[in-house]
Coordinates of C-alpha atoms in Angstrom, one line a residue:
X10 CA -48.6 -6.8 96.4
X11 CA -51.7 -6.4 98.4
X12 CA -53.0 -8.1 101.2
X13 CA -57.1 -6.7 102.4
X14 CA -60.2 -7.9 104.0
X15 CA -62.9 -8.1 102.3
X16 CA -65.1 -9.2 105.2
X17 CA -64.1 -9.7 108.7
X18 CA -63.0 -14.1 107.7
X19 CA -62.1 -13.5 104.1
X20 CA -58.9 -12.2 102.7
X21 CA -58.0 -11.1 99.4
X22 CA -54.2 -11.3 98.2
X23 CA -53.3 -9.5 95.1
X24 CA -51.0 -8.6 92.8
X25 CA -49.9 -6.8 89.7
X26 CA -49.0 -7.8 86.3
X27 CA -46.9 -5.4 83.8
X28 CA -44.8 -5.8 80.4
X29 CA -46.9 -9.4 79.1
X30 CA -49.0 -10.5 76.8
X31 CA -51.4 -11.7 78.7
X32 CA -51.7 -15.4 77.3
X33 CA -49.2 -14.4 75.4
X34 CA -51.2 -12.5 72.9
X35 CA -53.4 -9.7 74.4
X36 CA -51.9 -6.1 75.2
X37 CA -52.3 -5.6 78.6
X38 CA -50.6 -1.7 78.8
X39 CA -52.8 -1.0 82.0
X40 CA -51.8 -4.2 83.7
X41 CA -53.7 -6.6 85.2
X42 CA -54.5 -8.2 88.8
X43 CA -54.3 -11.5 89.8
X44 CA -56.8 -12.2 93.4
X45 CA -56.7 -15.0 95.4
X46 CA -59.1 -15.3 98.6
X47 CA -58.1 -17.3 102.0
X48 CA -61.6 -18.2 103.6
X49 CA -61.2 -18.8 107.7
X50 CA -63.8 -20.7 109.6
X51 CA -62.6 -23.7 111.6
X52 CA -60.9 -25.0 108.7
X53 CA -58.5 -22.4 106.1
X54 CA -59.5 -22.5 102.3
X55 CA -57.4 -20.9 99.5
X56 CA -59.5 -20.1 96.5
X57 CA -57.4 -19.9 93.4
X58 CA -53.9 -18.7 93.9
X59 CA -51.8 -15.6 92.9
X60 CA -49.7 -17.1 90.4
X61 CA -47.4 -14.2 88.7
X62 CA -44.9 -14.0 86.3
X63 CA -43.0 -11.9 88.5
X64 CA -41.7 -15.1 91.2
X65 CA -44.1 -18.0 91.1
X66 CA -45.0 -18.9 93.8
X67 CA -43.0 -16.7 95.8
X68 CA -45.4 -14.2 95.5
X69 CA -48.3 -16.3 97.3
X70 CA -46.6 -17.3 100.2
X71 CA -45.2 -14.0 100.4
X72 CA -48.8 -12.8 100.7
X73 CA -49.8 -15.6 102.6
X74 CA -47.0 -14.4 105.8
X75 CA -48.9 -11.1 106.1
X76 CA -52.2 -12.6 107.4
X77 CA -50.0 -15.1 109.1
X78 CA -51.6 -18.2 107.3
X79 CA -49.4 -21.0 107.4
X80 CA -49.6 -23.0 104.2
X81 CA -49.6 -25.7 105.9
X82 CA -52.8 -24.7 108.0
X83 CA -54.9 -25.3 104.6
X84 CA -56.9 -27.8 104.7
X85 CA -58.6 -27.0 100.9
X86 CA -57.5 -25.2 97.6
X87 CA -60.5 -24.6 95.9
X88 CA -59.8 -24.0 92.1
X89 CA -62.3 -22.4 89.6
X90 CA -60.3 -22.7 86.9
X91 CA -57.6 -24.4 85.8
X92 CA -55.5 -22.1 83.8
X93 CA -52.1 -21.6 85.2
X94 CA -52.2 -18.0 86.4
X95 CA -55.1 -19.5 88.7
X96 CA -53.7 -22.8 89.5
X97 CA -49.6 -22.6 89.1
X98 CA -48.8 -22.5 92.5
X99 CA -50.2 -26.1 93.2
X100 CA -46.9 -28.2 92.3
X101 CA -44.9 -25.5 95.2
X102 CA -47.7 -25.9 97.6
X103 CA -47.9 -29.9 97.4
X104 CA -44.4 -30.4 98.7
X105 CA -45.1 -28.1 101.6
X106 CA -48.0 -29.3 102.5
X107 CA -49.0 -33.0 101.2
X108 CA -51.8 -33.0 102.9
X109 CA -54.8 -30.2 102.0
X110 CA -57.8 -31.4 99.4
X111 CA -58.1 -29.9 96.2
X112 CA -61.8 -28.9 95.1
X113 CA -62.5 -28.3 91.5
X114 CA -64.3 -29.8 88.6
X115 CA -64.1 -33.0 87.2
X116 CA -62.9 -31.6 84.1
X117 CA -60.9 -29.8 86.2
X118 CA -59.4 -32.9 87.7
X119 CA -58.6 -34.8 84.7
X120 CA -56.1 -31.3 84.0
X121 CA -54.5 -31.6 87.3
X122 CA -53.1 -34.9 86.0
X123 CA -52.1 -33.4 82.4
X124 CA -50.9 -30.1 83.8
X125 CA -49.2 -31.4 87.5
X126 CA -49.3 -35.0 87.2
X127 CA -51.5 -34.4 90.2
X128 CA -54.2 -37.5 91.5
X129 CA -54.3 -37.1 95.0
X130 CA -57.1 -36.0 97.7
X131 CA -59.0 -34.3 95.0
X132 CA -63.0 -33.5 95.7
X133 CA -64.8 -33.1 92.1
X134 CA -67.9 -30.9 93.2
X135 CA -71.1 -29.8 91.1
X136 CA -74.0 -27.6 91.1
X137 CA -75.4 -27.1 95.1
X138 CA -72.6 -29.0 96.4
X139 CA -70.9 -28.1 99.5
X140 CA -68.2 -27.9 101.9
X141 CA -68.6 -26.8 105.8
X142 CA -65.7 -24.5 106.9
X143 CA -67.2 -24.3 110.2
X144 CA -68.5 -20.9 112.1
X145 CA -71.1 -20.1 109.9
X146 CA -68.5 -20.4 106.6
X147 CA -70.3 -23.2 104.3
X148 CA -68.8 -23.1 100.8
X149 CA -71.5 -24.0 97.8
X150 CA -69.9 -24.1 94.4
X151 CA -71.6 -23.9 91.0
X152 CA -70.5 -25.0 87.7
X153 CA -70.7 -22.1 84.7
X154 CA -68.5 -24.4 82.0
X155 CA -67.2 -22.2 79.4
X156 CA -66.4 -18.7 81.1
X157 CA -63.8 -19.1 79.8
X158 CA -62.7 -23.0 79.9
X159 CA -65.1 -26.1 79.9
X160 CA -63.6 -26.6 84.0
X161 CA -64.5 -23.5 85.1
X162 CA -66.9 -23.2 88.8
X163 CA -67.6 -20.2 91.0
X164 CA -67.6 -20.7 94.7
X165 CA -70.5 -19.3 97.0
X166 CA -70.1 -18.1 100.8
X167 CA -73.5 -17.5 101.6
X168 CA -72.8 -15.9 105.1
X169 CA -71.0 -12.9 103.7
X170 CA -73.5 -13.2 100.1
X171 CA -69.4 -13.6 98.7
X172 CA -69.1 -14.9 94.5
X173 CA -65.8 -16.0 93.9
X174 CA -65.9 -16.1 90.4
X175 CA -62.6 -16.4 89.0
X176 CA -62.3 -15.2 85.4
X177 CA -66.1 -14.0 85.4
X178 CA -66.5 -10.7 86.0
X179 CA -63.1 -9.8 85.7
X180 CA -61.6 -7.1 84.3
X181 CA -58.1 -5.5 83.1
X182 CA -56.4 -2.8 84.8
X183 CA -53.5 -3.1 87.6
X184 CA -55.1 -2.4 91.0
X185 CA -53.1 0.0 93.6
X186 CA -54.2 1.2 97.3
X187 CA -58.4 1.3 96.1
X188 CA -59.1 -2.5 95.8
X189 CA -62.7 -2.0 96.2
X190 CA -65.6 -0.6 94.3
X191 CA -66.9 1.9 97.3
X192 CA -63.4 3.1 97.7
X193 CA -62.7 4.5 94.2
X194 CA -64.1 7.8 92.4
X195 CA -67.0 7.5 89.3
X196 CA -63.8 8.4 87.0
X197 CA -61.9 5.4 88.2
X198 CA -64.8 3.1 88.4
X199 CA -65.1 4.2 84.4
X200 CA -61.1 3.2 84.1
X201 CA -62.2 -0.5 85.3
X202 CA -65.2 -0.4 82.7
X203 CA -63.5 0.3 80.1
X204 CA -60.8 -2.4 81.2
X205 CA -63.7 -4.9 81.5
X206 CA -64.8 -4.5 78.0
X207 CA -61.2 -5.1 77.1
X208 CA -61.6 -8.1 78.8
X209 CA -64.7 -9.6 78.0
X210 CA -63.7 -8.6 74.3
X211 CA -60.8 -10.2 74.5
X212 CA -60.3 -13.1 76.4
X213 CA -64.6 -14.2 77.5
X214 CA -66.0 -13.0 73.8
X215 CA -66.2 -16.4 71.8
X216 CA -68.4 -17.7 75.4
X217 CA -71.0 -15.2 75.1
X218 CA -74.0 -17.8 74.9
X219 CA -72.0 -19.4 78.6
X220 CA -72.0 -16.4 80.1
X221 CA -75.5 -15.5 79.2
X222 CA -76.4 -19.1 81.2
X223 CA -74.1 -18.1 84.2
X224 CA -75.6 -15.1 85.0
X225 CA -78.7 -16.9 85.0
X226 CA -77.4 -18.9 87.8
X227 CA -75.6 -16.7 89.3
X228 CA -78.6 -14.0 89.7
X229 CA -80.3 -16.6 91.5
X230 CA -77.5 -16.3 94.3
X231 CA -78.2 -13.8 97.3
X232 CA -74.9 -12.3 96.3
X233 CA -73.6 -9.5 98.2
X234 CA -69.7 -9.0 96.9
X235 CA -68.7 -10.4 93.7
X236 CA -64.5 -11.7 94.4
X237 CA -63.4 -12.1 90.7
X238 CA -59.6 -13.6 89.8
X239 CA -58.6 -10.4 87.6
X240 CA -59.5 -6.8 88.6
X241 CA -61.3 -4.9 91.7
X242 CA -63.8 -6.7 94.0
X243 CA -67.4 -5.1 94.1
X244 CA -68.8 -5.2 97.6
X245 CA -70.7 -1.8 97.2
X246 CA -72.8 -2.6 93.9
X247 CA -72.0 -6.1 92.8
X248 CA -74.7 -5.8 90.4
X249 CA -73.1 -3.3 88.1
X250 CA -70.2 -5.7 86.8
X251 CA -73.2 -8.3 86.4
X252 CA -74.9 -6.0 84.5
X253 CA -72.2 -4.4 82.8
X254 CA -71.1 -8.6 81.6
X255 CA -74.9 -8.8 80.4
X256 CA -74.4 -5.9 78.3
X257 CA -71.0 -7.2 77.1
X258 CA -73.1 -10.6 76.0
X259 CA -75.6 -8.7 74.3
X260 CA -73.3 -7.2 72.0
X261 CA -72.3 -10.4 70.7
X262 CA -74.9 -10.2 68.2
X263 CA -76.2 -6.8 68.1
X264 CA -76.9 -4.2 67.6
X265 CA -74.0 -2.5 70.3
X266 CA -73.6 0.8 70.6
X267 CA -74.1 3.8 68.2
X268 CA -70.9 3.5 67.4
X269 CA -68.6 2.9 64.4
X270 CA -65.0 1.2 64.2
X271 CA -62.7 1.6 61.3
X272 CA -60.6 -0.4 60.4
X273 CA -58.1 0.5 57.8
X274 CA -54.6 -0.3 55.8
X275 CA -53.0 0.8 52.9
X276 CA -50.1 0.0 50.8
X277 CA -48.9 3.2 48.9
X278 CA -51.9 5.4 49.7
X279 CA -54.3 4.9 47.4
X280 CA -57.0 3.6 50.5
X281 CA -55.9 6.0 52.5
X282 CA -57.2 8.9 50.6
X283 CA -60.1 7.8 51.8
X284 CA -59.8 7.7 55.3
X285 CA -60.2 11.8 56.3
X286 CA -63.0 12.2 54.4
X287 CA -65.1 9.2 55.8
X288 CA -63.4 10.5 59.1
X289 CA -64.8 14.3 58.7
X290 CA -68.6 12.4 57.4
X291 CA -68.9 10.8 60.4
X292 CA -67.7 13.8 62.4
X293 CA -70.6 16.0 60.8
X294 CA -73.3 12.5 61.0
X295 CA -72.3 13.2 64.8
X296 CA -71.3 9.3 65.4
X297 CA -68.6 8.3 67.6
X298 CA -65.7 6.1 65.5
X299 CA -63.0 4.5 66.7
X300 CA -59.4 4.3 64.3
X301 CA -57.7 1.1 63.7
X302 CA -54.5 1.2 61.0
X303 CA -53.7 -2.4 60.9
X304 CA -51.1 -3.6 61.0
X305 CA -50.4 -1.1 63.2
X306 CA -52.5 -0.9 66.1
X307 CA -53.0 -4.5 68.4
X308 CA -55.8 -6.6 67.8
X309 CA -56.7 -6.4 71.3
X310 CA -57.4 -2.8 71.3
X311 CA -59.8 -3.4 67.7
X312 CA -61.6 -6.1 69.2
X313 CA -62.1 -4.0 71.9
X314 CA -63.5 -1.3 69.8
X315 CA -65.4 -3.4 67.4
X316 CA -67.3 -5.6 70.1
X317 CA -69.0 -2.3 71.2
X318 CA -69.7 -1.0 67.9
X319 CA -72.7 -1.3 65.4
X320 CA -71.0 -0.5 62.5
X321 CA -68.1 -1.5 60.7
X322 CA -66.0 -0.1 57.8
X323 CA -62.9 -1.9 56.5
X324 CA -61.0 0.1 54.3
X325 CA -58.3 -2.3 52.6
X326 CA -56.9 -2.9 49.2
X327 CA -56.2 -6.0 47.1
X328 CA -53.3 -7.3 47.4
X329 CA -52.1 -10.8 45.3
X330 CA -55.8 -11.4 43.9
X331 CA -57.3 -11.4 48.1
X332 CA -57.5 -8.5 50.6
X333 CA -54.4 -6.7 52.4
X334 CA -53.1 -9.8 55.1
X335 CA -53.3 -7.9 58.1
X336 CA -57.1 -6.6 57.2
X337 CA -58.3 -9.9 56.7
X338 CA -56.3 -11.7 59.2
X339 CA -58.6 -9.1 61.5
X340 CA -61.7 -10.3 60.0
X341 CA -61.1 -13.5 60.6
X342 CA -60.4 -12.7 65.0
X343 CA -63.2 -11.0 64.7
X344 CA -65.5 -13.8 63.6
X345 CA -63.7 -16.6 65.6
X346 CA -65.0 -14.4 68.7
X347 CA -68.2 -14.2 67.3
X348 CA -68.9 -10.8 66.6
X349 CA -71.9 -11.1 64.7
X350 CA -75.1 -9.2 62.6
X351 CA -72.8 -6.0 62.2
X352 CA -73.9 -3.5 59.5
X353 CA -71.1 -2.9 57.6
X354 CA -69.5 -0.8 54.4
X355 CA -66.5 -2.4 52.7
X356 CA -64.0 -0.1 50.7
X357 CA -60.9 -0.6 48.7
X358 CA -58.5 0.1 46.1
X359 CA -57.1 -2.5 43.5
X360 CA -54.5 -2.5 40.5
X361 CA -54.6 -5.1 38.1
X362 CA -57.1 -7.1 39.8
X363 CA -59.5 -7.2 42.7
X364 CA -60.2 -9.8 44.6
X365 CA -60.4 -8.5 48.6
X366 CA -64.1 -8.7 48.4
X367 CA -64.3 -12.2 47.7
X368 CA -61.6 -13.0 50.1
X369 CA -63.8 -11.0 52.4
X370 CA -66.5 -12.8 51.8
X371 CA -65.1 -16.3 52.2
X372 CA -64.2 -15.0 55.3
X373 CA -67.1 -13.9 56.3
X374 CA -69.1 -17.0 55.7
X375 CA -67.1 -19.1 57.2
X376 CA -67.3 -17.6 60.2
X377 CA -70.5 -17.2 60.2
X378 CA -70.8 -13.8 61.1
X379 CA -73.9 -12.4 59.0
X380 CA -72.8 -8.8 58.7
X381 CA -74.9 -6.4 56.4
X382 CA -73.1 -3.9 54.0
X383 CA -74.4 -0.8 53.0
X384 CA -71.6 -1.7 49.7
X385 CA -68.9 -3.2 49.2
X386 CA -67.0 -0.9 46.7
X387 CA -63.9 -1.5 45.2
X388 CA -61.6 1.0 42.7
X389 CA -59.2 0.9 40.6
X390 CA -55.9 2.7 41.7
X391 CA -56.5 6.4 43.2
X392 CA -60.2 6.8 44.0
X393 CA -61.6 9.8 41.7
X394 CA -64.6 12.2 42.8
X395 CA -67.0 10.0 41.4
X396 CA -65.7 7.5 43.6
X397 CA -65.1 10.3 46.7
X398 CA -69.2 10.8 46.0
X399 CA -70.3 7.5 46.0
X400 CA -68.6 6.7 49.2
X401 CA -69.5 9.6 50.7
X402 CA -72.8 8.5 50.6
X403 CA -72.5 5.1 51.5
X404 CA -70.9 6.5 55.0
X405 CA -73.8 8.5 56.0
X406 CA -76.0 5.3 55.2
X407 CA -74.1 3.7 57.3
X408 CA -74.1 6.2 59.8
X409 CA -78.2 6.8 59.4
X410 CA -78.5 3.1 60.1
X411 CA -76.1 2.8 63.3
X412 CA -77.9 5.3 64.8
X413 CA -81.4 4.4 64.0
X414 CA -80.6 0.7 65.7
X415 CA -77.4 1.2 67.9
X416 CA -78.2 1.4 71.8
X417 CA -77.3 4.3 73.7

């Protein structure tokens, strides 16, 4: 647990996640933070609350001792975002202290009641509205619905050019002594990158048209220090992770980088032949490719992969007249977070019957997803040379394409 200043009246308390599944479903092996702020002026404001799985809400008031901030000495709790790792802590602070105002949404509001039952001295804000801290520390709050949930605000402090913005601009990655972006080496800030796109991938992905619209509104802010609820706070070049979470919209619907993601499974290794040879084409077409054996490997770590890449290959056989469960059960995460207008090579074997292309295709359509295939080339049993040749050559297509379009 960490307790730091980020300016000479605002605190940040953090702490470290391990061993979850972050919302229950996402790997999380590097860990993850979870930042709350205390804002001093005349008056003491939490914003969101460090709510972990390791002693909630022990954790907070624990924190909260260090700076010697009586929770009963807050007067508001403002909260971006209703989730519980943000808000959890509410029900343990009420019956300390009845008497602080809650500052949130009106969505927000309406889940206070479903989530805490709670009614009580709640201030819904909206876009431009305020709330005067005194000395100089005048909290404006903006709404960006949608990054991730429909409640979700960021909070301004225009005197220190602060963005607290919660889930925004957050990343993965557990946090130890180096909080800060001027206090950590260009190797570690590209640890926190790559955590980010893990992030964005995995958790902000289906939002990527609300995120596009909140960094609109947030570049119109004279922000100095961007406070997010999940990773490091960047004080020395807050416009990188705004830049970086542009880029991360952008690949929503292509084309990403010159890369391509393979994803593969096989039943008795009949697709699998495959795999070293498209693996040594790509080597020699000099394009960078990430591995995926489903259903081995975590569908965080291939949506990670795939969100950044141009081109896909899926390399699955039939199985029971539709494609192998776990490939298409990947598809199908894939295009409910949105990853559209990939350029794409589909590759299988079959027995008695095919049938994974037309399962793929359903799939495909229904999500709306609009990728482009170089072929989609199924056959039958152990795939012979004609069939090594002709897929051989539908890999360097492939290739030739994601590097004509793919961004560097």
């Amino acid at each position: 647990m960490n307790v730091t200043s980020v300016t000479n009246e605002i605190f940040q308390l953090s702490i470290n996640i391990d061993n979850i599944l972050f919302e229950g479903l996402w790997e999380i092996p590097n860990g993850v933070t979870l930042n709350s702020y205390i804002v001093k002026g005349e008056k003491t404001a939490i914003i969101d609350g460090v709510c972990g799985w390791d002693g909630v809400p022990e954790s907070l008031f624990e924190l909260l001792n260090k700076i010697n901030v009586d929770p009963n000495s807050i007067d508001y709790a403002v909260i971006n975002h209703m989730e519980p790792d943000h808000s959890g802590w509410i029900e343990d602070l009420i019956k300390i202290n009845p008497n602080f105002s809650i500052i949130c949404s009106k969505p927000a509001s309406d889940l206070l009641k479903s989530f805490y039952n709670y009614t009580n001295n709640i201030i819904c804000v909206k876009d431009g509205d305020t709330i005067d801290l005194g000395n100089n520390k005048i909290l404006s709050f903006y709404e960006i619905p949608n990054v991730h949930w429909p409640d979700t605000i960021a909070t301004f402090d225009k005197h220190s050019g602060t963005l607290f913005s919660c889930d925004a601009f957050g990343s993965f990655g557990r946090v130890k002594d180096n909080l800060y972006d001027n206090m950590l080496s260009s190797e570690q800030i590209d640890f926190y990158e790559k955590e980010a796109v893990r992030y964005y991938s995995n958790i902000v992905a289906s939002f990527s048209i609300p995120v596009k619209k909140s960094i609109e509104k947030c570049r119109a802010l004279p922000i100095k220090i961007v406070a997010p609820g999940h990773g490091i706070v960047w004080r020395e070049n807050p416009q990188k992770i705004i830049n970086d979470y542009e880029r991360y919209y952008s690949y929503q619907k292509g084309p990403a980088k010159k890369e391509i993601t393979l994803i593969w499974g096989s039943m008795y290794g009949m697709t699998e032949k495959t795999i070293t040879p498209i693996l040594n084409i790509l080597k020699e077409e000099n394009v960078k490719v990430h591995v995926h054996r489903v259903p081995e490997d975590n569908i965080s770590n291939i949506l990670t992969s795939a969100w950044t890449s141009t081109g896909i290959i899926i390399a699955a056989p039939t199985y029971e007249y539709k494609m192998f469960p776990p490939a298409i059960s990947t598809i199908d995460e894939l295009g409910r977070k949105k990853l559209f207008n990939r350029k794409a090579l589909y590759l299988g074997s079959y027995g008695w019957s095919g049938g994974a292309i037309r399962d793929m295709d359903e799939t495909i359509s229904r999500n709306r997803m609009n990728w482009e295939f170089v072929d989609k080339f199924e056959f039958k049993g152990y795939p012979s040379e004609n069939d090594f040749n002709h897929i051989a050559g539908k890999v360097k297509e492939l290739a030739e394409l994601v590097k004509s379009i793919g961004k560097d």
